[in-house]
Amino acid sequence: MHSPMMLSYGETQNTEQEAQQQLDLWYQEFKEFGMKISKSKTVVLKVSRDNRPCTITLEGQRVESVEDFSYLGSMLDREGRNDKEVINRVRKGAQFYQQVRTLLWNKDIPLKTKQTLYSSYYVPIASYSLEACTTNRREESRLQAGEMKFLRTCVQKTRRDRVRNDEIRKEVEQRETLLTHISNARLRWYGHVERMENTRTAKVWLHGEVEGRRPRGRPRRRWRDQVRREIQERGLDWRRLEEERSYLDRQTWRGIVNRTRATGDGDR
């Protein structure tokens, strides 16, 4: 039996050597159970700004190095960015839209059915894993554009009809935007991680500090910065919530998550 594998490592001391040792260990363990790692399907992803080639080998054969990799439906990038994942979600949502486009334009199909297609299929497809990502205004605009295209088609309208987004939402009876859905999921996940034991991997990474000096230029937005922005969009004080550790009370945090965002994204 052959098994494919994706090997990933970061930019710390001796990581390539450690990755090679780990791969060799997996190879021996698989061999004891009568399994083989597929050399043609095994790739290595080096998360680093260092462009030096990798020298990871499997059975004497050099493993292919890739710029990005799809793992459990999510795109992993060598520079640790999220833009490819957002584009991937927009593309997946567009693919589903094309599959059901004929149904959405059909006036004989009940609006209730179209609402189900939106809430049960389109939203999970377009928002999958984005609660764990940071998004900028441009990426959020692309997500919203794909969402509104879907909703407009539900009521047989296009952008040429010049109907405001909030009017379309009222007609479709869908008040929660896709961006709000993602924001709520992000805050729920943040509260969940903060309630974990300090030894849990997710919490260690959330509060971890990267060693060394960062490169020149504007620093990337951290995931906690995204959470802070969304707390502020709800008209709340981030520092006060952190000092009071509001996330420890599930009911209190649920109220914060469901609080209306003052962004006006439904009017764009």
mmCIF file of C-alpha atoms in Angstrom:
data_model
loop_
_atom_site.group_PDB
_atom_site.id
_atom_site.type_symbol
_atom_site.label_atom_id
_atom_site.label_comp_id
_atom_site.label_asym_id
_atom_site.label_seq_id
_atom_site.Cartn_x
_atom_site.Cartn_y
_atom_site.Cartn_z
ATOM 1 C CA MET A 1 0.000 0.000 0.000
ATOM 2 C CA HIS A 2 1.333 3.428 -0.979
ATOM 3 C CA SER A 3 0.660 6.577 1.012
ATOM 4 C CA PRO A 4 1.274 10.176 -0.187
ATOM 5 C CA MET A 5 2.718 12.738 2.230
ATOM 6 C CA MET A 6 3.321 16.467 2.591
ATOM 7 C CA LEU A 7 6.358 17.411 4.662
ATOM 8 C CA SER A 8 6.475 20.979 5.988
ATOM 9 C CA TYR A 9 9.007 22.802 8.132
ATOM 10 C CA GLY A 10 9.782 26.387 9.121
ATOM 11 C CA GLU A 11 12.639 28.825 9.467
ATOM 12 C CA THR A 12 14.398 27.727 12.652
ATOM 13 C CA GLN A 13 17.807 26.258 13.368
ATOM 14 C CA ASN A 14 18.448 22.729 12.031
ATOM 15 C CA THR A 15 14.863 22.380 10.777
ATOM 16 C CA GLU A 16 15.836 20.737 7.506
ATOM 17 C CA GLN A 17 17.911 18.151 9.350
ATOM 18 C CA GLU A 18 15.073 17.531 11.799
ATOM 19 C CA ALA A 19 12.598 17.193 8.907
ATOM 20 C CA GLN A 20 14.875 14.627 7.255
ATOM 21 C CA GLN A 21 15.108 12.650 10.486
ATOM 22 C CA GLN A 22 11.323 12.739 10.888
ATOM 23 C CA LEU A 23 10.770 11.527 7.332
ATOM 24 C CA ASP A 24 13.254 8.695 7.833
ATOM 25 C CA LEU A 25 11.425 7.711 11.032
ATOM 26 C CA TRP A 26 8.057 7.692 9.263
ATOM 27 C CA TYR A 27 9.534 5.631 6.454
ATOM 28 C CA GLN A 28 10.749 2.955 8.855
ATOM 29 C CA GLU A 29 7.444 2.892 10.759
ATOM 30 C CA PHE A 30 5.433 2.578 7.540
ATOM 31 C CA LYS A 31 7.740 -0.193 6.341
ATOM 32 C CA GLU A 32 7.074 -2.268 9.470
ATOM 33 C CA PHE A 33 3.344 -2.225 8.649
ATOM 34 C CA GLY A 34 3.871 -3.170 5.028
ATOM 35 C CA MET A 35 3.271 0.340 3.709
ATOM 36 C CA LYS A 36 5.357 2.522 1.419
ATOM 37 C CA ILE A 37 5.485 6.283 1.077
ATOM 38 C CA SER A 38 4.791 7.265 -2.535
ATOM 39 C CA LYS A 39 7.861 9.099 -3.777
ATOM 40 C CA SER A 40 5.984 10.617 -6.736
ATOM 41 C CA LYS A 41 3.283 12.083 -4.475
ATOM 42 C CA THR A 42 5.503 13.259 -1.615
ATOM 43 C CA VAL A 43 6.448 16.943 -1.578
ATOM 44 C CA VAL A 44 8.180 19.279 0.848
ATOM 45 C CA LEU A 45 6.994 22.801 1.692
ATOM 46 C CA LYS A 46 9.551 25.125 3.250
ATOM 47 C CA VAL A 47 7.871 27.995 5.109
ATOM 48 C CA SER A 48 10.562 30.644 4.860
ATOM 49 C CA ARG A 49 11.708 33.716 2.938
ATOM 50 C CA ASP A 50 14.929 31.837 2.265
ATOM 51 C CA ASN A 51 14.937 30.735 -1.396
ATOM 52 C CA ARG A 52 17.666 28.147 -0.980
ATOM 53 C CA PRO A 53 16.554 24.735 -2.338
ATOM 54 C CA CYS A 54 15.656 21.907 0.023
ATOM 55 C CA THR A 55 17.730 18.737 0.126
ATOM 56 C CA ILE A 56 15.195 16.379 1.724
ATOM 57 C CA THR A 57 15.488 12.870 0.274
ATOM 58 C CA LEU A 58 13.398 9.704 0.350
ATOM 59 C CA GLU A 59 15.150 6.407 -0.423
ATOM 60 C CA GLY A 60 18.011 8.377 -1.984
ATOM 61 C CA GLN A 61 15.679 10.368 -4.239
ATOM 62 C CA ARG A 62 15.297 14.107 -3.734
ATOM 63 C CA VAL A 63 11.790 15.136 -2.672
ATOM 64 C CA GLU A 64 10.110 17.783 -4.821
ATOM 65 C CA SER A 65 9.926 21.255 -3.235
ATOM 66 C CA VAL A 66 6.690 23.211 -3.816
ATOM 67 C CA GLU A 67 5.581 26.837 -3.366
ATOM 68 C CA ASP A 68 2.150 25.927 -1.967
ATOM 69 C CA PHE A 69 0.155 22.849 -1.059
ATOM 70 C CA SER A 70 -3.518 21.984 -0.564
ATOM 71 C CA TYR A 71 -3.977 20.263 2.797
ATOM 72 C CA LEU A 72 -7.460 19.252 4.008
ATOM 73 C CA GLY A 73 -8.969 21.709 1.542
ATOM 74 C CA SER A 74 -6.826 24.660 2.672
ATOM 75 C CA MET A 75 -3.932 26.269 0.784
ATOM 76 C CA LEU A 76 -0.598 26.403 2.622
ATOM 77 C CA ASP A 77 1.874 28.953 1.275
ATOM 78 C CA ARG A 78 5.678 28.950 1.607
ATOM 79 C CA GLU A 79 5.619 32.539 2.901
ATOM 80 C CA GLY A 80 2.872 31.817 5.418
ATOM 81 C CA ARG A 81 0.389 34.157 3.728
ATOM 82 C CA ASN A 82 -3.390 33.738 3.502
ATOM 83 C CA ASP A 83 -4.091 35.419 0.161
ATOM 84 C CA LYS A 84 -3.987 32.165 -1.815
ATOM 85 C CA GLU A 85 -6.401 30.554 0.632
ATOM 86 C CA VAL A 86 -8.857 33.458 0.270
ATOM 87 C CA ILE A 87 -8.600 33.269 -3.526
ATOM 88 C CA ASN A 88 -9.136 29.524 -3.263
ATOM 89 C CA ARG A 89 -12.335 30.077 -1.238
ATOM 90 C CA VAL A 90 -13.620 32.671 -3.718
ATOM 91 C CA ARG A 91 -12.923 30.239 -6.558
ATOM 92 C CA LYS A 92 -14.657 27.351 -4.791
ATOM 93 C CA GLY A 93 -17.708 29.522 -4.133
ATOM 94 C CA ALA A 94 -17.756 30.588 -7.798
ATOM 95 C CA GLN A 95 -17.594 26.956 -8.904
ATOM 96 C CA PHE A 96 -20.623 26.089 -6.792
ATOM 97 C CA TYR A 97 -22.452 29.158 -8.142
ATOM 98 C CA GLN A 98 -21.879 27.961 -11.700
ATOM 99 C CA GLN A 99 -23.215 24.524 -10.809
ATOM 100 C CA VAL A 100 -26.526 25.894 -9.466
ATOM 101 C CA ARG A 101 -26.772 29.045 -11.596
ATOM 102 C CA THR A 102 -29.608 27.624 -13.720
ATOM 103 C CA LEU A 103 -31.628 26.855 -10.608
ATOM 104 C CA LEU A 104 -31.068 30.327 -9.165
ATOM 105 C CA TRP A 105 -32.295 32.043 -12.344
ATOM 106 C CA ASN A 106 -35.353 29.782 -12.537
ATOM 107 C CA LYS A 107 -38.397 31.709 -11.298
ATOM 108 C CA ASP A 108 -40.280 28.452 -10.731
ATOM 109 C CA ILE A 109 -37.839 27.380 -8.020
ATOM 110 C CA PRO A 110 -39.109 28.602 -4.600
ATOM 111 C CA LEU A 111 -37.032 31.284 -2.886
ATOM 112 C CA LYS A 112 -36.888 29.024 0.175
ATOM 113 C CA THR A 113 -34.949 26.462 -1.847
ATOM 114 C CA LYS A 114 -32.487 29.106 -3.012
ATOM 115 C CA GLN A 115 -32.043 30.295 0.567
ATOM 116 C CA THR A 116 -31.171 26.716 1.536
ATOM 117 C CA LEU A 117 -28.602 26.502 -1.266
ATOM 118 C CA TYR A 118 -27.033 29.706 0.044
ATOM 119 C CA SER A 119 -26.972 28.946 3.769
ATOM 120 C CA SER A 120 -26.322 25.184 3.624
ATOM 121 C CA TYR A 121 -23.877 25.040 0.716
ATOM 122 C CA TYR A 122 -22.497 28.364 -0.491
ATOM 123 C CA VAL A 123 -21.650 29.862 2.924
ATOM 124 C CA PRO A 124 -19.772 26.768 4.242
ATOM 125 C CA ILE A 125 -17.879 26.447 0.937
ATOM 126 C CA ALA A 126 -16.903 30.140 0.723
ATOM 127 C CA SER A 127 -15.992 30.512 4.409
ATOM 128 C CA TYR A 128 -14.295 27.172 5.133
ATOM 129 C CA SER A 129 -11.191 27.647 7.328
ATOM 130 C CA LEU A 130 -11.198 31.455 6.961
ATOM 131 C CA GLU A 131 -11.809 31.914 10.687
ATOM 132 C CA ALA A 132 -8.179 30.882 11.117
ATOM 133 C CA CYS A 133 -6.945 33.423 8.541
ATOM 134 C CA THR A 134 -6.374 37.164 8.456
ATOM 135 C CA THR A 135 -8.083 39.098 5.673
ATOM 136 C CA ASN A 136 -7.500 42.598 4.348
ATOM 137 C CA ARG A 137 -10.077 44.933 2.836
ATOM 138 C CA ARG A 138 -9.341 43.842 -0.713
ATOM 139 C CA GLU A 139 -9.818 40.176 0.089
ATOM 140 C CA GLU A 140 -13.011 40.905 2.019
ATOM 141 C CA SER A 141 -14.297 42.853 -0.980
ATOM 142 C CA ARG A 142 -13.727 39.830 -3.217
ATOM 143 C CA LEU A 143 -15.577 37.567 -0.805
ATOM 144 C CA GLN A 144 -18.490 39.975 -0.622
ATOM 145 C CA ALA A 145 -18.617 40.379 -4.405
ATOM 146 C CA GLY A 146 -18.982 36.620 -4.867
ATOM 147 C CA GLU A 147 -21.641 36.443 -2.171
ATOM 148 C CA MET A 148 -23.727 39.285 -3.606
ATOM 149 C CA LYS A 149 -23.550 37.776 -7.082
ATOM 150 C CA PHE A 150 -25.122 34.635 -5.644
ATOM 151 C CA LEU A 151 -27.836 36.547 -3.762
ATOM 152 C CA ARG A 152 -28.707 38.816 -6.689
ATOM 153 C CA THR A 153 -29.188 35.820 -8.938
ATOM 154 C CA CYS A 154 -31.621 34.377 -6.392
ATOM 155 C CA VAL A 155 -33.980 37.283 -7.120
ATOM 156 C CA GLN A 156 -33.177 37.514 -10.857
ATOM 157 C CA LYS A 157 -31.210 40.747 -10.632
ATOM 158 C CA THR A 158 -27.749 41.878 -11.716
ATOM 159 C CA ARG A 159 -25.550 44.857 -10.873
ATOM 160 C CA ARG A 160 -27.056 46.682 -13.863
ATOM 161 C CA ASP A 161 -30.326 46.911 -11.945
ATOM 162 C CA ARG A 162 -28.498 49.172 -9.474
ATOM 163 C CA VAL A 163 -30.220 47.754 -6.392
ATOM 164 C CA ARG A 164 -28.390 48.280 -3.110
ATOM 165 C CA ASN A 165 -26.968 45.271 -1.328
ATOM 166 C CA ASP A 166 -29.098 45.778 1.772
ATOM 167 C CA GLU A 167 -32.247 45.775 -0.403
ATOM 168 C CA ILE A 168 -31.163 42.507 -2.009
ATOM 169 C CA ARG A 169 -30.609 41.007 1.438
ATOM 170 C CA LYS A 170 -34.063 42.043 2.590
ATOM 171 C CA GLU A 171 -35.624 40.458 -0.472
ATOM 172 C CA VAL A 172 -33.691 37.228 0.074
ATOM 173 C CA GLU A 173 -34.338 37.451 3.840
ATOM 174 C CA GLN A 174 -30.656 37.081 4.578
ATOM 175 C CA ARG A 175 -29.393 39.747 6.987
ATOM 176 C CA GLU A 176 -26.114 38.167 8.121
ATOM 177 C CA THR A 177 -23.368 38.816 5.601
ATOM 178 C CA LEU A 178 -20.699 36.301 4.695
ATOM 179 C CA LEU A 179 -18.074 38.557 6.288
ATOM 180 C CA THR A 180 -20.081 38.692 9.521
ATOM 181 C CA HIS A 181 -20.398 34.904 9.462
ATOM 182 C CA ILE A 182 -16.603 34.595 9.165
ATOM 183 C CA SER A 183 -16.032 37.252 11.841
ATOM 184 C CA ASN A 184 -18.367 35.461 14.273
ATOM 185 C CA ALA A 185 -16.636 32.141 13.625
ATOM 186 C CA ARG A 186 -13.251 33.791 14.186
ATOM 187 C CA LEU A 187 -14.289 35.227 17.565
ATOM 188 C CA ARG A 188 -15.885 31.936 18.633
ATOM 189 C CA TRP A 189 -12.628 30.155 17.822
ATOM 190 C CA TYR A 190 -10.624 32.794 19.700
ATOM 191 C CA GLY A 191 -12.743 32.320 22.827
ATOM 192 C CA HIS A 192 -12.466 28.550 22.474
ATOM 193 C CA VAL A 193 -8.661 28.699 22.248
ATOM 194 C CA GLU A 194 -8.367 31.078 25.218
ATOM 195 C CA ARG A 195 -10.376 28.635 27.357
ATOM 196 C CA MET A 196 -7.968 25.816 26.538
ATOM 197 C CA GLU A 197 -5.242 24.552 28.832
ATOM 198 C CA ASN A 198 -1.993 26.505 28.469
ATOM 199 C CA THR A 199 -0.230 23.403 27.176
ATOM 200 C CA ARG A 200 -2.574 22.929 24.191
ATOM 201 C CA THR A 201 -0.852 23.492 20.852
ATOM 202 C CA ALA A 202 -3.373 26.052 19.572
ATOM 203 C CA LYS A 203 -2.963 28.231 22.650
ATOM 204 C CA VAL A 204 0.822 27.936 22.665
ATOM 205 C CA TRP A 205 0.897 29.174 19.058
ATOM 206 C CA LEU A 206 -1.618 31.941 19.786
ATOM 207 C CA HIS A 207 0.544 33.475 22.509
ATOM 208 C CA GLY A 208 3.915 32.440 21.116
ATOM 209 C CA GLU A 209 6.553 34.978 20.123
ATOM 210 C CA VAL A 210 8.750 34.474 17.076
ATOM 211 C CA GLU A 211 12.440 34.773 17.870
ATOM 212 C CA GLY A 212 14.858 36.865 15.864
ATOM 213 C CA ARG A 213 14.504 40.135 13.957
ATOM 214 C CA ARG A 214 11.733 40.702 11.454
ATOM 215 C CA PRO A 215 12.621 41.918 7.935
ATOM 216 C CA ARG A 216 12.270 45.531 6.871
ATOM 217 C CA GLY A 217 8.907 46.871 5.807
ATOM 218 C CA ARG A 218 5.411 46.901 7.197
ATOM 219 C CA PRO A 219 4.807 43.940 9.524
ATOM 220 C CA ARG A 220 2.088 41.493 8.603
ATOM 221 C CA ARG A 221 -1.206 41.604 10.415
ATOM 222 C CA ARG A 222 -1.301 38.977 13.111
ATOM 223 C CA TRP A 223 -4.387 36.884 13.762
ATOM 224 C CA ARG A 224 -4.798 38.547 17.171
ATOM 225 C CA ASP A 225 -4.740 41.924 15.395
ATOM 226 C CA GLN A 226 -7.651 40.728 13.263
ATOM 227 C CA VAL A 227 -9.569 39.685 16.377
ATOM 228 C CA ARG A 228 -8.819 43.052 17.988
ATOM 229 C CA ARG A 229 -10.182 44.889 14.949
ATOM 230 C CA GLU A 230 -13.386 42.885 14.982
ATOM 231 C CA ILE A 231 -13.881 43.489 18.697
ATOM 232 C CA GLN A 232 -13.530 47.217 18.055
ATOM 233 C CA GLU A 233 -16.012 46.977 15.167
ATOM 234 C CA ARG A 234 -18.534 45.832 17.764
ATOM 235 C CA GLY A 235 -17.950 49.030 19.727
ATOM 236 C CA LEU A 236 -16.079 47.317 22.566
ATOM 237 C CA ASP A 237 -12.785 47.992 24.315
ATOM 238 C CA TRP A 238 -10.261 45.265 23.480
ATOM 239 C CA ARG A 239 -7.983 45.975 26.456
ATOM 240 C CA ARG A 240 -10.891 45.888 28.901
ATOM 241 C CA LEU A 241 -12.099 42.536 27.562
ATOM 242 C CA GLU A 242 -8.580 41.146 27.858
ATOM 243 C CA GLU A 243 -8.157 42.430 31.415
ATOM 244 C CA GLU A 244 -11.533 41.029 32.469
ATOM 245 C CA ARG A 245 -10.893 37.820 30.476
ATOM 246 C CA SER A 246 -14.459 37.922 29.210
ATOM 247 C CA TYR A 247 -13.838 34.914 26.986
ATOM 248 C CA LEU A 248 -13.828 32.630 30.059
ATOM 249 C CA ASP A 249 -17.598 33.107 30.458
ATOM 250 C CA ARG A 250 -19.235 31.358 27.502
ATOM 251 C CA GLN A 251 -22.513 33.244 27.775
ATOM 252 C CA THR A 252 -20.801 36.641 27.978
ATOM 253 C CA TRP A 253 -18.553 35.816 25.045
ATOM 254 C CA ARG A 254 -21.489 34.537 23.000
ATOM 255 C CA GLY A 255 -23.157 37.917 23.475
ATOM 256 C CA ILE A 256 -19.991 39.657 22.254
ATOM 257 C CA VAL A 257 -19.756 37.402 19.213
ATOM 258 C CA ASN A 258 -23.384 38.054 18.221
ATOM 259 C CA ARG A 259 -23.076 41.817 18.722
ATOM 260 C CA THR A 260 -23.728 43.852 15.566
ATOM 261 C CA ARG A 261 -20.619 44.908 13.632
ATOM 262 C CA ALA A 262 -20.496 48.622 12.835
ATOM 263 C CA THR A 263 -18.908 48.229 9.388
ATOM 264 C CA GLY A 264 -21.739 48.842 6.985
ATOM 265 C CA ASP A 265 -20.510 46.062 4.697
ATOM 266 C CA GLY A 266 -24.066 45.255 3.723
ATOM 267 C CA ASP A 267 -24.395 48.603 1.932
ATOM 268 C CA ARG A 268 -21.394 48.321 -0.363
#
